PDB file of C-alpha atoms in Angstrom:
ATOM      1  CA  MET D   1      28.686 -54.183 284.520  1.00 78.00           C
ATOM      2  CA  LYS D   2      30.581 -51.706 282.284  1.00 91.00           C
ATOM      3  CA  PRO D   3      29.622 -53.364 278.969  1.00 94.00           C
ATOM      4  CA  ASN D   4      31.328 -50.661 276.897  1.00 93.00           C
ATOM      5  CA  ILE D   5      34.806 -51.565 278.169  1.00 91.00           C
ATOM      6  CA  ASP D   6      36.776 -54.760 278.750  1.00 85.00           C
ATOM      7  CA  PHE D   7      34.558 -56.068 281.559  1.00 83.00           C
ATOM      8  CA  TRP D   8      32.066 -57.229 278.888  1.00 88.00           C
ATOM      9  CA  VAL D   9      33.262 -59.736 276.302  1.00 90.00           C
ATOM     10  CA  GLY D  10      30.140 -59.934 274.128  1.00 91.00           C
ATOM     11  CA  ASN D  11      30.776 -59.240 270.462  1.00 93.00           C
ATOM     12  CA  PRO D  12      29.678 -56.824 269.192  1.00 95.00           C
ATOM     13  CA  LYS D  13      29.641 -55.202 272.620  1.00 94.00           C
ATOM     14  CA  GLN D  14      26.589 -52.965 272.362  1.00 97.00           C
ATOM     15  CA  ALA D  15      24.286 -55.349 270.478  1.00 97.00           C
ATOM     16  CA  THR D  16      25.023 -58.317 272.740  1.00 97.00           C
ATOM     17  CA  TYR D  17      24.610 -56.247 275.895  1.00 97.00           C
ATOM     18  CA  PHE D  18      21.317 -54.750 274.719  1.00 98.00           C
ATOM     19  CA  GLU D  19      20.048 -58.260 273.953  1.00 98.00           C
ATOM     20  CA  LEU D  20      21.086 -59.453 277.420  1.00 97.00           C
ATOM     21  CA  TYR D  21      19.383 -56.442 279.020  1.00 98.00           C
ATOM     22  CA  ASP D  22      16.241 -57.046 276.940  1.00 98.00           C
ATOM     23  CA  HIS D  23      15.871 -60.680 278.050  1.00 98.00           C
ATOM     24  CA  THR D  24      16.803 -59.928 281.650  1.00 98.00           C
ATOM     25  CA  ALA D  25      14.485 -56.917 282.065  1.00 98.00           C
ATOM     26  CA  ARG D  26      11.517 -58.803 280.592  1.00 98.00           C
ATOM     27  CA  ALA D  27      12.179 -61.849 282.811  1.00 98.00           C
ATOM     28  CA  ILE D  28      12.441 -59.708 285.935  1.00 98.00           C
ATOM     29  CA  LYS D  29       9.224 -57.836 285.132  1.00 98.00           C
ATOM     30  CA  LYS D  30       7.428 -61.188 284.711  1.00 98.00           C
ATOM     31  CA  VAL D  31       8.386 -62.027 288.288  1.00 98.00           C
ATOM     32  CA  SER D  32       7.098 -58.659 289.527  1.00 98.00           C
ATOM     33  CA  PRO D  33       6.367 -55.475 287.622  1.00 97.00           C
ATOM     34  CA  ARG D  34       7.318 -53.582 290.793  1.00 98.00           C
ATOM     35  CA  ILE D  35      10.995 -54.569 290.537  1.00 98.00           C
ATOM     36  CA  ARG D  36      12.913 -51.690 288.945  1.00 98.00           C
ATOM     37  CA  VAL D  37      15.192 -52.398 285.998  1.00 98.00           C
ATOM     38  CA  GLY D  38      17.594 -50.126 284.194  1.00 98.00           C
ATOM     39  CA  GLY D  39      20.883 -49.609 282.463  1.00 97.00           C
ATOM     40  CA  PRO D  40      23.024 -49.378 280.456  1.00 97.00           C
ATOM     41  CA  SER D  41      25.426 -49.624 283.432  1.00 95.00           C
ATOM     42  CA  THR D  42      28.240 -48.222 281.334  1.00 97.00           C
ATOM     43  CA  ALA D  43      31.527 -46.603 282.201  1.00 96.00           C
ATOM     44  CA  GLN D  44      32.369 -43.126 280.885  1.00 97.00           C
ATOM     45  CA  ALA D  45      28.715 -42.014 280.603  1.00 98.00           C
ATOM     46  CA  ALA D  46      28.394 -44.017 277.382  1.00 98.00           C
ATOM     47  CA  TRP D  47      25.568 -45.512 275.304  1.00 98.00           C
ATOM     48  CA  VAL D  48      22.650 -43.780 277.039  1.00 98.00           C
ATOM     49  CA  THR D  49      21.025 -42.368 273.903  1.00 98.00           C
ATOM     50  CA  GLN D  50      21.385 -45.681 272.048  1.00 98.00           C
ATOM     51  CA  PHE D  51      20.166 -47.680 275.065  1.00 98.00           C
ATOM     52  CA  LEU D  52      17.021 -45.614 275.472  1.00 98.00           C
ATOM     53  CA  GLU D  53      16.345 -45.739 271.730  1.00 98.00           C
ATOM     54  CA  TYR D  54      16.724 -49.530 271.780  1.00 98.00           C
ATOM     55  CA  CYS D  55      14.296 -49.783 274.710  1.00 98.00           C
ATOM     56  CA  LYS D  56      11.761 -47.564 272.939  1.00 98.00           C
ATOM     57  CA  GLN D  57      12.000 -49.361 269.585  1.00 98.00           C
ATOM     58  CA  ASN D  58      11.728 -52.803 271.168  1.00 98.00           C
ATOM     59  CA  GLY D  59       9.290 -52.102 273.998  1.00 98.00           C
ATOM     60  CA  VAL D  60      11.875 -53.049 276.614  1.00 98.00           C
ATOM     61  CA  PRO D  61      11.127 -51.903 280.173  1.00 98.00           C
ATOM     62  CA  VAL D  62      13.412 -49.271 281.657  1.00 98.00           C
ATOM     63  CA  ASP D  63      12.791 -47.676 285.059  1.00 98.00           C
ATOM     64  CA  PHE D  64      16.080 -45.816 285.450  1.00 98.00           C
ATOM     65  CA  VAL D  65      19.291 -44.987 283.615  1.00 98.00           C
ATOM     66  CA  SER D  66      22.625 -45.873 285.176  1.00 98.00           C
ATOM     67  CA  SER D  67      26.178 -45.045 284.204  1.00 97.00           C
ATOM     68  CA  HIS D  68      29.312 -43.737 285.820  1.00 96.00           C
ATOM     69  CA  VAL D  69      32.451 -41.700 285.291  1.00 97.00           C
ATOM     70  CA  TYR D  70      35.675 -40.847 287.052  1.00 95.00           C
ATOM     71  CA  ALA D  71      37.168 -37.382 287.187  1.00 96.00           C
ATOM     72  CA  ASN D  72      40.348 -38.570 285.482  1.00 95.00           C
ATOM     73  CA  ASP D  73      38.523 -40.146 282.517  1.00 96.00           C
ATOM     74  CA  THR D  74      39.480 -38.361 279.308  1.00 97.00           C
ATOM     75  CA  ALA D  75      37.283 -36.001 277.331  1.00 98.00           C
ATOM     76  CA  LYS D  76      37.944 -38.227 274.323  1.00 97.00           C
ATOM     77  CA  ASP D  77      36.444 -41.243 276.108  1.00 97.00           C
ATOM     78  CA  VAL D  78      33.488 -39.392 277.631  1.00 98.00           C
ATOM     79  CA  PHE D  79      32.636 -36.640 275.131  1.00 98.00           C
ATOM     80  CA  GLY D  80      34.569 -37.592 271.994  1.00 97.00           C
ATOM     81  CA  THR D  81      36.534 -34.328 272.141  1.00 97.00           C
ATOM     82  CA  SER D  82      40.186 -33.430 272.600  1.00 97.00           C
ATOM     83  CA  GLU D  83      39.562 -30.735 275.215  1.00 96.00           C
ATOM     84  CA  GLU D  84      41.182 -30.774 278.633  1.00 96.00           C
ATOM     85  CA  ILE D  85      38.458 -31.029 281.275  1.00 97.00           C
ATOM     86  CA  PRO D  86      39.660 -30.277 284.801  1.00 96.00           C
ATOM     87  CA  ARG D  87      39.215 -32.981 287.400  1.00 95.00           C
ATOM     88  CA  ASP D  88      36.855 -30.752 289.380  1.00 96.00           C
ATOM     89  CA  GLN D  89      34.464 -30.454 286.393  1.00 97.00           C
ATOM     90  CA  MET D  90      34.524 -33.893 284.715  1.00 98.00           C
ATOM     91  CA  VAL D  91      31.989 -35.683 286.901  1.00 98.00           C
ATOM     92  CA  CYS D  92      29.326 -32.997 286.751  1.00 97.00           C
ATOM     93  CA  ARG D  93      29.797 -32.381 283.030  1.00 98.00           C
ATOM     94  CA  SER D  94      29.297 -36.113 282.509  1.00 98.00           C
ATOM     95  CA  VAL D  95      26.217 -36.186 284.732  1.00 98.00           C
ATOM     96  CA  LYS D  96      24.795 -33.210 282.810  1.00 98.00           C
ATOM     97  CA  LYS D  97      25.509 -34.957 279.499  1.00 98.00           C
ATOM     98  CA  VAL D  98      23.557 -38.042 280.554  1.00 98.00           C
ATOM     99  CA  HIS D  99      20.805 -35.953 282.182  1.00 98.00           C
ATOM    100  CA  ASP D 100      20.330 -34.085 278.897  1.00 98.00           C
ATOM    101  CA  GLU D 101      20.350 -37.315 276.875  1.00 98.00           C
ATOM    102  CA  ILE D 102      17.553 -38.672 279.072  1.00 98.00           C
ATOM    103  CA  ALA D 103      15.580 -35.411 278.748  1.00 98.00           C
ATOM    104  CA  ALA D 104      15.829 -35.617 274.934  1.00 98.00           C
ATOM    105  CA  SER D 105      14.744 -39.279 274.843  1.00 98.00           C
ATOM    106  CA  ALA D 106      11.388 -41.050 274.734  1.00 98.00           C
ATOM    107  CA  PHE D 107      11.804 -41.495 278.526  1.00 98.00           C
ATOM    108  CA  PRO D 108      12.436 -37.922 279.717  1.00 98.00           C
ATOM    109  CA  LEU D 109      11.328 -38.550 283.313  1.00 97.00           C
ATOM    110  CA  VAL D 110      13.343 -41.717 283.946  1.00 98.00           C
ATOM    111  CA  PRO D 111      15.645 -41.165 286.945  1.00 98.00           C
ATOM    112  CA  LEU D 112      19.410 -41.066 286.542  1.00 98.00           C
ATOM    113  CA  ILE D 113      21.588 -43.077 288.902  1.00 97.00           C
ATOM    114  CA  PHE D 114      25.320 -42.436 288.735  1.00 95.00           C
ATOM    115  CA  SER D 115      26.494 -45.738 290.176  1.00 92.00           C
ATOM    116  CA  GLU D 116      30.174 -44.825 290.595  1.00 92.00           C
ATOM    117  CA  TYR D 117      32.272 -41.694 290.708  1.00 94.00           C
ATOM    118  CA  ASN D 118      35.483 -40.529 292.294  1.00 93.00           C
ATOM    119  CA  ALA D 119      38.391 -38.204 291.556  1.00 93.00           C
ATOM    120  CA  SER D 120      40.310 -41.172 290.127  1.00 90.00           C
ATOM    121  CA  TYR D 121      39.784 -44.750 288.999  1.00 86.00           C
ATOM    122  CA  ALA D 122      43.445 -45.499 289.724  1.00 82.00           C
ATOM    123  CA  ASN D 123      45.743 -45.426 292.681  1.00 77.00           C
ATOM    124  CA  GLU D 124      46.750 -41.746 292.694  1.00 83.00           C
ATOM    125  CA  PRO D 125      47.756 -41.035 296.294  1.00 81.00           C
ATOM    126  CA  ASP D 126      48.910 -37.525 295.361  1.00 89.00           C
ATOM    127  CA  VAL D 127      45.223 -36.799 294.680  1.00 90.00           C
ATOM    128  CA  THR D 128      43.050 -39.257 296.575  1.00 84.00           C
ATOM    129  CA  ASP D 129      45.059 -39.298 299.791  1.00 84.00           C
ATOM    130  CA  THR D 130      45.228 -35.509 300.203  1.00 90.00           C
ATOM    131  CA  VAL D 131      43.172 -32.636 301.556  1.00 94.00           C
ATOM    132  CA  TYR D 132      42.048 -32.043 297.938  1.00 93.00           C
ATOM    133  CA  MET D 133      39.412 -34.767 298.258  1.00 92.00           C
ATOM    134  CA  GLY D 134      37.106 -33.086 300.782  1.00 94.00           C
ATOM    135  CA  PRO D 135      36.590 -29.902 298.760  1.00 96.00           C
ATOM    136  CA  TRP D 136      36.533 -31.903 295.505  1.00 96.00           C
ATOM    137  CA  LEU D 137      33.759 -34.139 296.812  1.00 94.00           C
ATOM    138  CA  ALA D 138      31.699 -31.228 298.182  1.00 96.00           C
ATOM    139  CA  THR D 139      32.081 -29.276 294.928  1.00 96.00           C
ATOM    140  CA  THR D 140      31.153 -32.281 292.809  1.00 96.00           C
ATOM    141  CA  ILE D 141      28.037 -32.986 294.857  1.00 96.00           C
ATOM    142  CA  SER D 142      26.926 -29.342 294.721  1.00 96.00           C
ATOM    143  CA  GLN D 143      27.520 -29.147 290.943  1.00 96.00           C
ATOM    144  CA  CYS D 144      25.406 -32.262 290.347  1.00 97.00           C
ATOM    145  CA  ASP D 145      22.565 -31.269 292.670  1.00 96.00           C
ATOM    146  CA  GLY D 146      19.227 -31.742 290.939  1.00 96.00           C
ATOM    147  CA  LEU D 147      20.621 -33.702 287.975  1.00 97.00           C
ATOM    148  CA  THR D 148      20.512 -37.220 289.442  1.00 97.00           C
ATOM    149  CA  ALA D 149      18.252 -39.322 291.618  1.00 97.00           C
ATOM    150  CA  ALA D 150      21.335 -40.830 293.276  1.00 96.00           C
ATOM    151  CA  MET D 151      25.120 -40.864 293.084  1.00 95.00           C
ATOM    152  CA  SER D 152      27.387 -43.476 294.625  1.00 92.00           C
ATOM    153  CA  TYR D 153      30.900 -42.453 295.633  1.00 89.00           C
ATOM    154  CA  TRP D 154      33.426 -45.180 294.812  1.00 80.00           C
ATOM    155  CA  ALA D 155      35.247 -46.317 296.908  1.00 65.00           C
ATOM    156  CA  PHE D 156      36.352 -45.873 300.437  1.00 58.00           C
ATOM    157  CA  SER D 157      39.824 -46.997 299.436  1.00 58.00           C
ATOM    158  CA  ASP D 158      41.832 -46.344 296.298  1.00 57.00           C
ATOM    159  CA  VAL D 159      43.211 -49.875 296.399  1.00 57.00           C
ATOM    160  CA  PHE D 160      41.249 -51.669 293.705  1.00 58.00           C
ATOM    161  CA  GLU D 161      41.312 -55.406 293.163  1.00 60.00           C
ATOM    162  CA  GLU D 162      41.637 -55.075 289.388  1.00 56.00           C
ATOM    163  CA  GLN D 163      44.926 -53.232 289.859  1.00 58.00           C
ATOM    164  CA  GLY D 164      46.523 -56.042 291.818  1.00 56.00           C
TER     165      GLY D 164
END
């Protein structure tokens, strides 16, 4: 969904997305309490603390946390800093950030699902079409071991429809 970036047009972004999640999660749980619901489904490992606080304050069901990041996202966008984070550290640092936010929340045992990650969100053949990717992927997986319930590598091709 990526409600924190241009894929979501609600205004204000966070409040309208949280309201949508609230109504949707409650409706789904009425159908079956066994169906798992979660979010905030953000890009750049964003909004997790606020999302979990909203769920706690409003009694909204949450069975997992989901977000994602790409290794070429900027530290400014992910951490609010001006540091240079190497591509081989960005994903795991982001996963750790979200993992720690969950641990500090009212839902410390809720699983983390990183729904997308890759070395790049753009067509960068000098990175994604090279021998760099095998070691990068293995290193990223080993760095994140034990911090997530699941991670989904995106995508098998670096040709994305949103880039034309």
